[in-house]
Amino acid sequence: MPEALTVSISDRGARPTPFPLSGLLALATAGFITILTEALPAGLLREISRDLHVTQAMTGQLVTIYAIGSLMAAIPLTAATRSMRRRPLLLGAITGFAVVNTITAVSSDYAVIMGARFLAGVSAGLLWALLAGYATRMVAPHQAGRAIAVAMVGTPIALSLGVPAGTFLGGTVGWRVSFGIMTALSVALIGWTLWKVPDFAGETGGDRASLRRVLTMPGIRPILFVTLTFVLAHNILYTYIASYLQGAGLAGQVDRILLAFGIAAFGGIWVVGVRIDRWLRGLSIASVMIFLGGAILLGVGTAAPAIYAGVLVWGLAFGGAATLFQTASTHAAGTAADVAQSMIVTAWNIAIAGGGLIGGYLLETRGAGVLPWSLCILLVPCLVIVLTARRHGFPSAARI
């Protein structure tokens, strides 16, 4: 999935109580563009592969290199920019997407596009580290979970509408058009951000917590492990979903199946957004268990109804994952939430990169049919850690 929690949380209580929906939706749109930029090559795997004259596994590395850019940038950029004002950083990340998606849309050189995708990942690393903290600073403390859920709603919308629409559009008029549209969205979002998203000061020297101290805080390491294994499982299959569906005889239904996944993901984030402040633990356990069930369905399913059912279950589980993990880390880290969020971003993108590499290896050596079963190997220990992190990491409530 997508600076960490910005600056100190202590100033949030001074914010006015009206819920800043328009500003939060601007953040959600930034997340939408980030997810769409990341995931679109998975839906257009065959089209991009044919146009660039590379294998599907090599095309899958467009997702991997994006994730590498994010994981390399998240912690260093967060550390380097913690004293800077927040809105210029957010605008810089959005501008980065406009530039790199333009390069991707017009270039025919695989190496150039890989370089652009790496820089897109750098922009994503900065943006994801900003979103959750930005959202919590815009509201009163008791609205923090709801604010994060709204800011994260761009993820399921991208998965439910953006990726299927981009896949359909790319298959009909060319994949480059899809990336060009993302450039236009980024330019429009710059204006929206200037209009509706407030600016905040950076951290002062006395507010800063060291990376080592945050890593040793109770609950942080279990949250990072769960994030890594859950998102790795997701990306092993999602990156190569077109190849998996081709092997199942559903190559012509990629856009529809991605639409089903995204609609289910939207439902998942709605449930999480409504209940997360009271049911963090229960929702986290349910998310991993439901994902495991979906992986098993996809592993044994040979007919279209079973595969659709597995995708729907998978989407429902994945939809609220970003909100769950970011809220859990915010709760565990307190005023050091910015550093914790940069760790979440890094773990998330290690998982994305690992998913592209591991999924590509399994696709080339074992075939697409083995992909769902590889998810189970990761989700079982993921579930164990969620269950055991009862006091710290995934407690019953998530008051921030």
mmCIF file of C-alpha atoms in Angstrom:
data_model
loop_
_atom_site.group_PDB
_atom_site.id
_atom_site.type_symbol
_atom_site.label_atom_id
_atom_site.label_comp_id
_atom_site.label_asym_id
_atom_site.label_seq_id
_atom_site.Cartn_x
_atom_site.Cartn_y
_atom_site.Cartn_z
ATOM 1 C CA MET A 1 0.000 0.000 0.000
ATOM 2 C CA PRO A 2 1.102 4.319 0.857
ATOM 3 C CA GLU A 3 6.362 11.819 6.147
ATOM 4 C CA ALA A 4 5.402 10.311 8.784
ATOM 5 C CA LEU A 5 3.111 11.833 11.207
ATOM 6 C CA THR A 6 4.064 15.333 10.882
ATOM 7 C CA VAL A 7 5.538 17.334 13.546
ATOM 8 C CA SER A 8 4.444 17.307 17.083
ATOM 9 C CA ILE A 9 0.969 16.086 17.850
ATOM 10 C CA SER A 10 0.628 18.458 20.769
ATOM 11 C CA ASP A 11 -0.550 21.361 18.617
ATOM 12 C CA ARG A 12 -3.531 19.480 17.227
ATOM 13 C CA GLY A 13 -5.749 20.313 20.131
ATOM 14 C CA ALA A 14 -5.604 23.972 19.107
ATOM 15 C CA ARG A 15 -7.153 23.223 15.727
ATOM 16 C CA PRO A 16 -10.798 24.204 15.204
ATOM 17 C CA THR A 17 -13.332 21.443 15.678
ATOM 18 C CA PRO A 18 -15.168 21.567 12.295
ATOM 19 C CA PHE A 19 -14.138 18.542 10.273
ATOM 20 C CA PRO A 20 -11.980 19.779 7.336
ATOM 21 C CA LEU A 21 -13.410 17.398 4.745
ATOM 22 C CA SER A 22 -12.253 19.280 1.648
ATOM 23 C CA GLY A 23 -8.638 19.469 2.815
ATOM 24 C CA LEU A 24 -8.626 15.825 3.848
ATOM 25 C CA LEU A 25 -10.053 14.837 0.456
ATOM 26 C CA ALA A 26 -7.170 16.717 -1.175
ATOM 27 C CA LEU A 27 -4.819 14.486 0.829
ATOM 28 C CA ALA A 28 -6.870 11.480 -0.267
ATOM 29 C CA THR A 29 -6.450 12.567 -3.893
ATOM 30 C CA ALA A 30 -2.693 12.704 -3.378
ATOM 31 C CA GLY A 31 -2.869 9.136 -2.096
ATOM 32 C CA PHE A 32 -5.043 8.214 -5.087
ATOM 33 C CA ILE A 33 -2.392 9.480 -7.510
ATOM 34 C CA THR A 34 0.340 7.698 -5.556
ATOM 35 C CA ILE A 35 -1.435 4.335 -5.597
ATOM 36 C CA LEU A 36 -2.452 4.706 -9.229
ATOM 37 C CA THR A 37 1.108 5.544 -10.251
ATOM 38 C CA GLU A 38 2.372 2.540 -8.305
ATOM 39 C CA ALA A 39 -0.194 -0.065 -9.350
ATOM 40 C CA LEU A 40 -1.128 0.814 -12.925
ATOM 41 C CA PRO A 41 1.718 -1.200 -14.522
ATOM 42 C CA ALA A 42 0.212 -4.331 -12.934
ATOM 43 C CA GLY A 43 -3.022 -3.827 -14.865
ATOM 44 C CA LEU A 44 -1.197 -2.897 -18.085
ATOM 45 C CA LEU A 45 1.488 -5.556 -17.839
ATOM 46 C CA ARG A 46 0.889 -7.051 -21.284
ATOM 47 C CA GLU A 47 0.455 -3.713 -23.088
ATOM 48 C CA ILE A 48 3.605 -2.158 -21.631
ATOM 49 C CA SER A 49 5.562 -5.359 -22.187
ATOM 50 C CA ARG A 50 4.649 -5.478 -25.885
ATOM 51 C CA ASP A 51 5.332 -1.780 -26.463
ATOM 52 C CA LEU A 52 8.713 -1.746 -24.740
ATOM 53 C CA HIS A 53 9.705 -5.197 -26.082
ATOM 54 C CA VAL A 54 10.506 -6.651 -22.666
ATOM 55 C CA THR A 55 9.138 -9.642 -20.756
ATOM 56 C CA GLN A 56 6.197 -9.401 -18.376
ATOM 57 C CA ALA A 57 8.534 -10.148 -15.473
ATOM 58 C CA MET A 58 10.736 -7.205 -16.531
ATOM 59 C CA THR A 59 7.650 -5.012 -16.809
ATOM 60 C CA GLY A 60 6.747 -6.058 -13.271
ATOM 61 C CA GLN A 61 9.999 -4.473 -12.143
ATOM 62 C CA LEU A 62 8.446 -1.080 -12.915
ATOM 63 C CA VAL A 63 6.569 -1.684 -9.679
ATOM 64 C CA THR A 64 9.685 -2.958 -7.933
ATOM 65 C CA ILE A 65 11.873 0.044 -8.816
ATOM 66 C CA TYR A 66 9.102 2.400 -7.689
ATOM 67 C CA ALA A 67 9.079 0.676 -4.322
ATOM 68 C CA ILE A 68 12.878 0.797 -4.083
ATOM 69 C CA GLY A 69 12.754 4.559 -4.595
ATOM 70 C CA SER A 70 10.201 4.867 -1.801
ATOM 71 C CA LEU A 71 12.004 2.683 0.701
ATOM 72 C CA MET A 72 15.335 4.414 0.040
ATOM 73 C CA ALA A 73 13.800 7.874 0.399
ATOM 74 C CA ALA A 74 11.268 7.597 3.228
ATOM 75 C CA ILE A 75 13.479 7.643 6.322
ATOM 76 C CA PRO A 76 16.298 9.880 4.983
ATOM 77 C CA LEU A 77 13.871 12.427 3.518
ATOM 78 C CA THR A 78 11.781 12.418 6.677
ATOM 79 C CA ALA A 79 14.879 13.050 8.775
ATOM 80 C CA ALA A 80 16.200 15.742 6.435
ATOM 81 C CA THR A 81 12.924 17.653 6.146
ATOM 82 C CA ARG A 82 11.504 17.450 9.675
ATOM 83 C CA SER A 83 12.224 21.123 10.363
ATOM 84 C CA MET A 84 10.650 22.291 7.094
ATOM 85 C CA ARG A 85 7.114 23.559 6.701
ATOM 86 C CA ARG A 86 4.696 20.854 5.652
ATOM 87 C CA ARG A 87 2.763 22.211 2.679
ATOM 88 C CA PRO A 88 5.807 23.012 0.508
ATOM 89 C CA LEU A 89 6.938 19.412 1.028
ATOM 90 C CA LEU A 90 3.528 18.093 0.053
ATOM 91 C CA LEU A 91 3.474 20.270 -3.057
ATOM 92 C CA GLY A 92 6.975 19.120 -3.958
ATOM 93 C CA ALA A 93 5.918 15.485 -3.826
ATOM 94 C CA ILE A 94 2.835 16.134 -5.983
ATOM 95 C CA THR A 95 4.936 18.053 -8.508
ATOM 96 C CA GLY A 96 7.302 15.101 -8.629
ATOM 97 C CA PHE A 97 4.441 12.864 -9.753
ATOM 98 C CA ALA A 98 3.492 15.312 -12.505
ATOM 99 C CA VAL A 99 7.052 15.272 -13.863
ATOM 100 C CA VAL A 100 7.758 11.547 -13.704
ATOM 101 C CA ASN A 101 4.387 10.469 -15.086
ATOM 102 C CA THR A 102 4.969 12.805 -18.027
ATOM 103 C CA ILE A 103 8.326 11.146 -18.677
ATOM 104 C CA THR A 104 6.724 7.704 -18.459
ATOM 105 C CA ALA A 105 3.979 8.724 -20.877
ATOM 106 C CA VAL A 106 6.313 9.992 -23.603
ATOM 107 C CA SER A 107 9.429 7.796 -23.359
ATOM 108 C CA SER A 108 9.995 4.592 -25.326
ATOM 109 C CA ASP A 109 13.219 3.680 -23.520
ATOM 110 C CA TYR A 110 12.853 1.037 -20.794
ATOM 111 C CA ALA A 111 15.861 2.366 -18.855
ATOM 112 C CA VAL A 112 14.524 5.950 -18.899
ATOM 113 C CA ILE A 113 11.118 4.781 -17.708
ATOM 114 C CA MET A 114 12.766 2.753 -14.943
ATOM 115 C CA GLY A 115 14.603 5.901 -13.842
ATOM 116 C CA ALA A 116 11.366 7.876 -13.864
ATOM 117 C CA ARG A 117 9.656 5.161 -11.844
ATOM 118 C CA PHE A 118 12.454 5.296 -9.266
ATOM 119 C CA LEU A 119 11.937 9.051 -8.881
ATOM 120 C CA ALA A 120 8.184 8.485 -8.658
ATOM 121 C CA GLY A 121 8.911 6.174 -5.747
ATOM 122 C CA VAL A 122 10.998 8.890 -4.079
ATOM 123 C CA SER A 123 8.029 11.257 -4.334
ATOM 124 C CA ALA A 124 5.787 8.551 -2.923
ATOM 125 C CA GLY A 125 8.128 7.938 0.012
ATOM 126 C CA LEU A 126 7.896 11.587 0.992
ATOM 127 C CA LEU A 127 4.158 11.866 0.377
ATOM 128 C CA TRP A 128 3.151 8.750 2.323
ATOM 129 C CA ALA A 129 5.263 9.881 5.235
ATOM 130 C CA LEU A 130 3.327 13.165 5.221
ATOM 131 C CA LEU A 131 -0.275 12.032 4.810
ATOM 132 C CA ALA A 132 -1.250 10.459 8.119
ATOM 133 C CA GLY A 133 0.454 13.130 10.215
ATOM 134 C CA TYR A 134 -1.002 15.891 8.089
ATOM 135 C CA ALA A 135 -4.480 14.453 8.580
ATOM 136 C CA THR A 136 -4.166 14.228 12.359
ATOM 137 C CA ARG A 137 -2.891 17.795 12.653
ATOM 138 C CA MET A 138 -5.918 19.120 10.776
ATOM 139 C CA VAL A 139 -8.421 17.826 13.364
ATOM 140 C CA ALA A 140 -9.054 17.565 17.084
ATOM 141 C CA PRO A 141 -7.427 14.548 18.814
ATOM 142 C CA HIS A 142 -10.689 12.603 19.120
ATOM 143 C CA GLN A 143 -11.149 12.807 15.322
ATOM 144 C CA ALA A 144 -7.683 11.478 14.453
ATOM 145 C CA GLY A 145 -8.731 7.959 13.424
ATOM 146 C CA ARG A 146 -11.542 9.275 11.247
ATOM 147 C CA ALA A 147 -9.230 11.852 9.656
ATOM 148 C CA ILE A 148 -6.650 9.197 8.776
ATOM 149 C CA ALA A 149 -9.401 7.031 7.279
ATOM 150 C CA VAL A 150 -10.576 9.904 5.052
ATOM 151 C CA ALA A 151 -7.007 10.707 3.986
ATOM 152 C CA MET A 152 -6.479 7.034 3.132
ATOM 153 C CA VAL A 153 -9.688 6.692 1.101
ATOM 154 C CA GLY A 154 -7.713 7.477 -2.040
ATOM 155 C CA THR A 155 -6.219 3.986 -1.859
ATOM 156 C CA PRO A 156 -9.427 1.966 -2.357
ATOM 157 C CA ILE A 157 -10.765 4.509 -4.855
ATOM 158 C CA ALA A 158 -7.581 4.125 -6.881
ATOM 159 C CA LEU A 159 -7.899 0.355 -6.685
ATOM 160 C CA SER A 160 -11.651 0.243 -7.323
ATOM 161 C CA LEU A 161 -11.949 2.900 -10.033
ATOM 162 C CA GLY A 162 -8.535 4.262 -11.008
ATOM 163 C CA VAL A 163 -6.637 1.075 -11.840
ATOM 164 C CA PRO A 164 -9.547 -0.650 -13.649
ATOM 165 C CA ALA A 165 -10.321 2.554 -15.586
ATOM 166 C CA GLY A 166 -6.651 3.053 -16.400
ATOM 167 C CA THR A 167 -6.365 -0.594 -17.439
ATOM 168 C CA PHE A 168 -9.413 -0.312 -19.704
ATOM 169 C CA LEU A 169 -8.240 2.993 -21.145
ATOM 170 C CA GLY A 170 -4.730 1.691 -21.656
ATOM 171 C CA GLY A 171 -6.054 -1.369 -23.453
ATOM 172 C CA THR A 172 -8.196 0.702 -25.817
ATOM 173 C CA VAL A 173 -6.291 3.896 -26.600
ATOM 174 C CA GLY A 174 -2.832 3.116 -25.257
ATOM 175 C CA TRP A 175 -1.193 2.817 -21.862
ATOM 176 C CA ARG A 176 0.615 6.137 -22.268
ATOM 177 C CA VAL A 177 -2.688 8.016 -22.153
ATOM 178 C CA SER A 178 -3.317 6.631 -18.669
ATOM 179 C CA PHE A 179 -0.036 8.072 -17.382
ATOM 180 C CA GLY A 180 -0.733 11.382 -19.128
ATOM 181 C CA ILE A 181 -4.043 11.662 -17.298
ATOM 182 C CA MET A 182 -2.232 11.209 -13.986
ATOM 183 C CA THR A 183 -0.030 14.184 -14.872
ATOM 184 C CA ALA A 184 -3.144 16.302 -15.428
ATOM 185 C CA LEU A 185 -4.588 15.151 -12.095
ATOM 186 C CA SER A 186 -1.364 16.093 -10.323
ATOM 187 C CA VAL A 187 -1.414 19.603 -11.776
ATOM 188 C CA ALA A 188 -5.052 20.075 -10.679
ATOM 189 C CA LEU A 189 -4.203 18.789 -7.205
ATOM 190 C CA ILE A 190 -1.496 21.414 -6.781
ATOM 191 C CA GLY A 191 -4.168 24.101 -7.054
ATOM 192 C CA TRP A 192 -6.532 22.256 -4.709
ATOM 193 C CA THR A 193 -3.772 21.878 -2.112
ATOM 194 C CA LEU A 194 -2.936 25.573 -2.218
ATOM 195 C CA TRP A 195 -6.631 26.362 -1.789
ATOM 196 C CA LYS A 196 -7.759 23.954 0.926
ATOM 197 C CA VAL A 197 -4.803 22.341 2.725
ATOM 198 C CA PRO A 198 -3.329 24.389 5.595
ATOM 199 C CA ASP A 199 0.372 24.733 6.212
ATOM 200 C CA PHE A 200 2.083 23.600 9.413
ATOM 201 C CA ALA A 201 5.479 24.272 10.924
ATOM 202 C CA GLY A 202 8.177 21.647 11.032
ATOM 203 C CA GLU A 203 9.596 20.104 14.172
ATOM 204 C CA THR A 204 11.972 21.910 16.443
ATOM 205 C CA GLY A 205 15.193 20.254 17.531
ATOM 206 C CA GLY A 206 13.867 19.416 20.971
ATOM 207 C CA ASP A 207 10.886 17.538 19.551
ATOM 208 C CA ARG A 208 12.896 15.029 17.567
ATOM 209 C CA ALA A 209 13.166 11.375 18.534
ATOM 210 C CA SER A 210 15.981 9.161 17.312
ATOM 211 C CA LEU A 211 15.358 6.273 14.963
ATOM 212 C CA ARG A 212 16.771 3.784 17.448
ATOM 213 C CA ARG A 213 14.612 5.011 20.302
ATOM 214 C CA VAL A 214 11.447 4.777 18.231
ATOM 215 C CA LEU A 215 12.347 1.301 16.994
ATOM 216 C CA THR A 216 12.618 0.065 20.588
ATOM 217 C CA MET A 217 9.271 1.509 21.648
ATOM 218 C CA PRO A 218 6.771 -1.184 22.694
ATOM 219 C CA GLY A 219 4.623 -2.264 19.777
ATOM 220 C CA ILE A 220 6.614 -0.697 16.946
ATOM 221 C CA ARG A 221 8.464 -3.845 15.855
ATOM 222 C CA PRO A 222 5.334 -6.037 15.784
ATOM 223 C CA ILE A 223 3.560 -3.391 13.698
ATOM 224 C CA LEU A 224 6.473 -3.235 11.266
ATOM 225 C CA PHE A 225 6.567 -7.038 10.950
ATOM 226 C CA VAL A 226 2.835 -7.244 10.297
ATOM 227 C CA THR A 227 3.040 -4.425 7.745
ATOM 228 C CA LEU A 228 5.922 -6.120 5.942
ATOM 229 C CA THR A 229 4.385 -9.596 5.720
ATOM 230 C CA PHE A 230 0.845 -8.419 4.922
ATOM 231 C CA VAL A 231 1.880 -6.031 2.142
ATOM 232 C CA LEU A 232 4.461 -8.467 0.765
ATOM 233 C CA ALA A 233 1.738 -11.097 0.447
ATOM 234 C CA HIS A 234 -0.528 -8.601 -1.291
ATOM 235 C CA ASN A 235 2.080 -7.475 -3.807
ATOM 236 C CA ILE A 236 3.330 -10.914 -4.762
ATOM 237 C CA LEU A 237 -0.079 -11.544 -6.305
ATOM 238 C CA TYR A 238 -1.280 -8.044 -7.189
ATOM 239 C CA THR A 239 1.818 -7.160 -9.232
ATOM 240 C CA TYR A 240 1.254 -10.215 -11.420
ATOM 241 C CA ILE A 241 -2.521 -10.374 -11.265
ATOM 242 C CA ALA A 242 -2.762 -10.146 -15.073
ATOM 243 C CA SER A 243 -0.476 -13.177 -15.427
ATOM 244 C CA TYR A 244 -2.405 -15.105 -12.758
ATOM 245 C CA LEU A 245 -5.711 -14.389 -14.486
ATOM 246 C CA GLN A 246 -4.269 -15.325 -17.849
ATOM 247 C CA GLY A 247 -3.308 -18.707 -16.421
ATOM 248 C CA ALA A 248 -6.851 -19.097 -15.078
ATOM 249 C CA GLY A 249 -8.360 -18.360 -18.482
ATOM 250 C CA LEU A 250 -9.601 -14.886 -17.460
ATOM 251 C CA ALA A 251 -7.143 -12.705 -19.378
ATOM 252 C CA GLY A 252 -9.990 -10.699 -20.891
ATOM 253 C CA GLN A 253 -11.462 -9.831 -17.481
ATOM 254 C CA VAL A 254 -8.503 -8.114 -15.793
ATOM 255 C CA ASP A 255 -10.226 -4.722 -15.637
ATOM 256 C CA ARG A 256 -13.448 -6.212 -14.235
ATOM 257 C CA ILE A 257 -11.638 -8.273 -11.629
ATOM 258 C CA LEU A 258 -9.565 -5.265 -10.547
ATOM 259 C CA LEU A 259 -12.823 -3.326 -10.289
ATOM 260 C CA ALA A 260 -14.271 -6.047 -8.032
ATOM 261 C CA PHE A 261 -11.120 -5.956 -5.901
ATOM 262 C CA GLY A 262 -11.273 -2.188 -5.555
ATOM 263 C CA ILE A 263 -14.972 -2.066 -4.689
ATOM 264 C CA ALA A 264 -14.377 -4.611 -1.954
ATOM 265 C CA ALA A 265 -11.351 -2.596 -0.776
ATOM 266 C CA PHE A 266 -13.528 0.502 -0.566
ATOM 267 C CA GLY A 267 -15.917 -1.430 1.659
ATOM 268 C CA GLY A 268 -12.995 -2.487 3.821
ATOM 269 C CA ILE A 269 -11.765 1.043 4.419
ATOM 270 C CA TRP A 270 -15.316 2.206 5.173
ATOM 271 C CA VAL A 271 -15.674 -0.406 7.919
ATOM 272 C CA VAL A 272 -12.235 0.433 9.299
ATOM 273 C CA GLY A 273 -12.880 4.170 9.183
ATOM 274 C CA VAL A 274 -16.125 3.830 11.140
ATOM 275 C CA ARG A 275 -14.828 1.501 13.853
ATOM 276 C CA ILE A 276 -11.049 1.892 14.123
ATOM 277 C CA ASP A 277 -11.017 4.164 17.178
ATOM 278 C CA ARG A 278 -12.647 1.380 19.216
ATOM 279 C CA TRP A 279 -11.888 -1.843 17.342
ATOM 280 C CA LEU A 280 -8.268 -1.563 16.209
ATOM 281 C CA ARG A 281 -7.335 -5.009 17.469
ATOM 282 C CA GLY A 282 -10.416 -6.841 16.213
ATOM 283 C CA LEU A 283 -10.219 -5.201 12.794
ATOM 284 C CA SER A 284 -6.516 -6.043 12.469
ATOM 285 C CA ILE A 285 -7.100 -9.707 13.319
ATOM 286 C CA ALA A 286 -10.076 -9.891 10.973
ATOM 287 C CA SER A 287 -8.126 -8.284 8.149
ATOM 288 C CA VAL A 288 -5.333 -10.871 8.260
ATOM 289 C CA MET A 289 -7.717 -13.800 8.658
ATOM 290 C CA ILE A 290 -9.923 -12.657 5.780
ATOM 291 C CA PHE A 291 -6.882 -12.156 3.557
ATOM 292 C CA LEU A 292 -5.697 -15.667 4.382
ATOM 293 C CA GLY A 293 -9.105 -17.041 3.457
ATOM 294 C CA GLY A 294 -9.032 -15.160 0.159
ATOM 295 C CA ALA A 295 -5.583 -16.529 -0.685
ATOM 296 C CA ILE A 296 -6.816 -20.078 -0.100
ATOM 297 C CA LEU A 297 -9.865 -19.448 -2.301
ATOM 298 C CA LEU A 298 -7.636 -18.178 -5.103
ATOM 299 C CA GLY A 299 -5.312 -21.137 -4.664
ATOM 300 C CA VAL A 300 -8.013 -23.787 -4.999
ATOM 301 C CA GLY A 301 -10.318 -21.891 -7.362
ATOM 302 C CA THR A 302 -10.368 -22.975 -10.985
ATOM 303 C CA ALA A 303 -13.648 -21.420 -12.109
ATOM 304 C CA ALA A 304 -14.468 -17.734 -12.532
ATOM 305 C CA PRO A 305 -16.982 -17.551 -9.614
ATOM 306 C CA ALA A 306 -14.407 -18.903 -7.157
ATOM 307 C CA ILE A 307 -11.744 -16.497 -8.401
ATOM 308 C CA TYR A 308 -14.106 -13.534 -8.180
ATOM 309 C CA ALA A 309 -15.037 -14.583 -4.648
ATOM 310 C CA GLY A 310 -11.384 -14.850 -3.672
ATOM 311 C CA VAL A 311 -10.618 -11.416 -5.140
ATOM 312 C CA LEU A 312 -13.561 -9.846 -3.298
ATOM 313 C CA VAL A 313 -12.428 -11.318 0.021
ATOM 314 C CA TRP A 314 -8.856 -10.224 -0.644
ATOM 315 C CA GLY A 315 -9.959 -6.677 -1.488
ATOM 316 C CA LEU A 316 -12.106 -6.428 1.642
ATOM 317 C CA ALA A 317 -9.113 -7.403 3.771
ATOM 318 C CA PHE A 318 -6.669 -5.071 2.047
ATOM 319 C CA GLY A 319 -8.839 -1.953 1.883
ATOM 320 C CA GLY A 320 -8.318 -0.776 5.452
ATOM 321 C CA ALA A 321 -4.781 -2.093 5.909
ATOM 322 C CA ALA A 322 -2.998 1.236 5.441
ATOM 323 C CA THR A 323 -5.304 2.924 7.942
ATOM 324 C CA LEU A 324 -4.898 0.097 10.463
ATOM 325 C CA PHE A 325 -1.110 0.027 10.332
ATOM 326 C CA GLN A 326 -0.637 3.790 10.308
ATOM 327 C CA THR A 327 -3.090 4.293 13.166
ATOM 328 C CA ALA A 328 -1.438 1.511 15.166
ATOM 329 C CA SER A 329 2.018 3.031 14.696
ATOM 330 C CA THR A 330 0.744 6.507 15.543
ATOM 331 C CA HIS A 331 -0.789 5.169 18.738
ATOM 332 C CA ALA A 332 2.386 3.280 19.686
ATOM 333 C CA ALA A 333 4.838 6.090 18.935
ATOM 334 C CA GLY A 334 2.947 9.092 20.330
ATOM 335 C CA THR A 335 4.832 12.320 19.671
ATOM 336 C CA ALA A 336 7.483 10.393 17.698
ATOM 337 C CA ALA A 337 4.839 9.346 15.189
ATOM 338 C CA ASP A 338 6.655 11.006 12.279
ATOM 339 C CA VAL A 339 9.642 8.684 12.661
ATOM 340 C CA ALA A 340 7.366 5.668 13.127
ATOM 341 C CA GLN A 341 5.467 6.571 9.966
ATOM 342 C CA SER A 342 8.658 6.767 7.943
ATOM 343 C CA MET A 343 9.423 3.233 9.159
ATOM 344 C CA ILE A 344 5.965 2.086 8.073
ATOM 345 C CA VAL A 345 6.533 3.629 4.649
ATOM 346 C CA THR A 346 9.898 1.884 4.395
ATOM 347 C CA ALA A 347 8.495 -1.502 5.434
ATOM 348 C CA TRP A 348 5.562 -1.046 3.045
ATOM 349 C CA ASN A 349 7.850 -0.343 0.112
ATOM 350 C CA ILE A 350 10.293 -3.110 0.957
ATOM 351 C CA ALA A 351 7.226 -5.329 0.705
ATOM 352 C CA ILE A 352 6.237 -3.833 -2.659
ATOM 353 C CA ALA A 353 9.741 -4.319 -4.037
ATOM 354 C CA GLY A 354 9.921 -7.804 -2.570
ATOM 355 C CA GLY A 355 6.545 -8.646 -4.063
ATOM 356 C CA GLY A 356 7.744 -7.681 -7.527
ATOM 357 C CA LEU A 357 10.962 -9.672 -7.175
ATOM 358 C CA ILE A 358 9.541 -12.758 -5.461
ATOM 359 C CA GLY A 359 6.422 -12.793 -7.615
ATOM 360 C CA GLY A 360 8.515 -12.439 -10.769
ATOM 361 C CA TYR A 361 10.759 -15.316 -9.697
ATOM 362 C CA LEU A 362 7.809 -17.572 -8.888
ATOM 363 C CA LEU A 363 6.117 -16.648 -12.156
ATOM 364 C CA GLU A 364 9.183 -17.530 -14.191
ATOM 365 C CA THR A 365 10.114 -20.716 -12.327
ATOM 366 C CA ARG A 366 6.871 -22.189 -10.933
ATOM 367 C CA GLY A 367 4.080 -20.542 -12.860
ATOM 368 C CA ALA A 368 1.287 -18.193 -11.849
ATOM 369 C CA GLY A 369 -0.744 -20.909 -10.111
ATOM 370 C CA VAL A 370 1.665 -21.003 -7.168
ATOM 371 C CA LEU A 371 1.309 -17.295 -6.359
ATOM 372 C CA PRO A 372 -1.769 -17.537 -4.080
ATOM 373 C CA TRP A 373 -0.206 -20.328 -2.010
ATOM 374 C CA SER A 374 2.941 -18.288 -1.390
ATOM 375 C CA LEU A 375 0.725 -15.733 0.341
ATOM 376 C CA CYS A 376 -0.303 -18.260 2.986
ATOM 377 C CA ILE A 377 3.327 -18.774 4.024
ATOM 378 C CA LEU A 378 3.491 -15.082 4.915
ATOM 379 C CA LEU A 379 0.029 -14.567 6.373
ATOM 380 C CA VAL A 380 0.222 -17.300 9.006
ATOM 381 C CA PRO A 381 3.124 -15.681 10.967
ATOM 382 C CA CYS A 382 1.518 -12.293 10.316
ATOM 383 C CA LEU A 383 -1.629 -13.493 12.091
ATOM 384 C CA VAL A 384 0.386 -14.931 14.974
ATOM 385 C CA ILE A 385 2.090 -11.589 15.625
ATOM 386 C CA VAL A 386 -1.198 -9.660 15.548
ATOM 387 C CA LEU A 387 -2.692 -12.113 18.022
ATOM 388 C CA THR A 388 0.271 -11.908 20.403
ATOM 389 C CA ALA A 389 0.706 -8.094 20.237
ATOM 390 C CA ARG A 390 -2.288 -7.629 22.520
ATOM 391 C CA ARG A 391 -0.883 -5.008 24.896
ATOM 392 C CA HIS A 392 1.384 -3.059 22.561
ATOM 393 C CA GLY A 393 1.044 -2.809 18.804
ATOM 394 C CA PHE A 394 -2.554 -3.892 18.293
ATOM 395 C CA PRO A 395 -4.476 -3.038 21.465
ATOM 396 C CA SER A 396 -8.252 -2.964 21.632
ATOM 397 C CA ALA A 397 -8.542 0.817 21.279
ATOM 398 C CA ALA A 398 -6.540 3.250 19.189
ATOM 399 C CA ARG A 399 -6.921 6.597 20.850
ATOM 400 C CA ILE A 400 -4.142 8.868 19.659
#
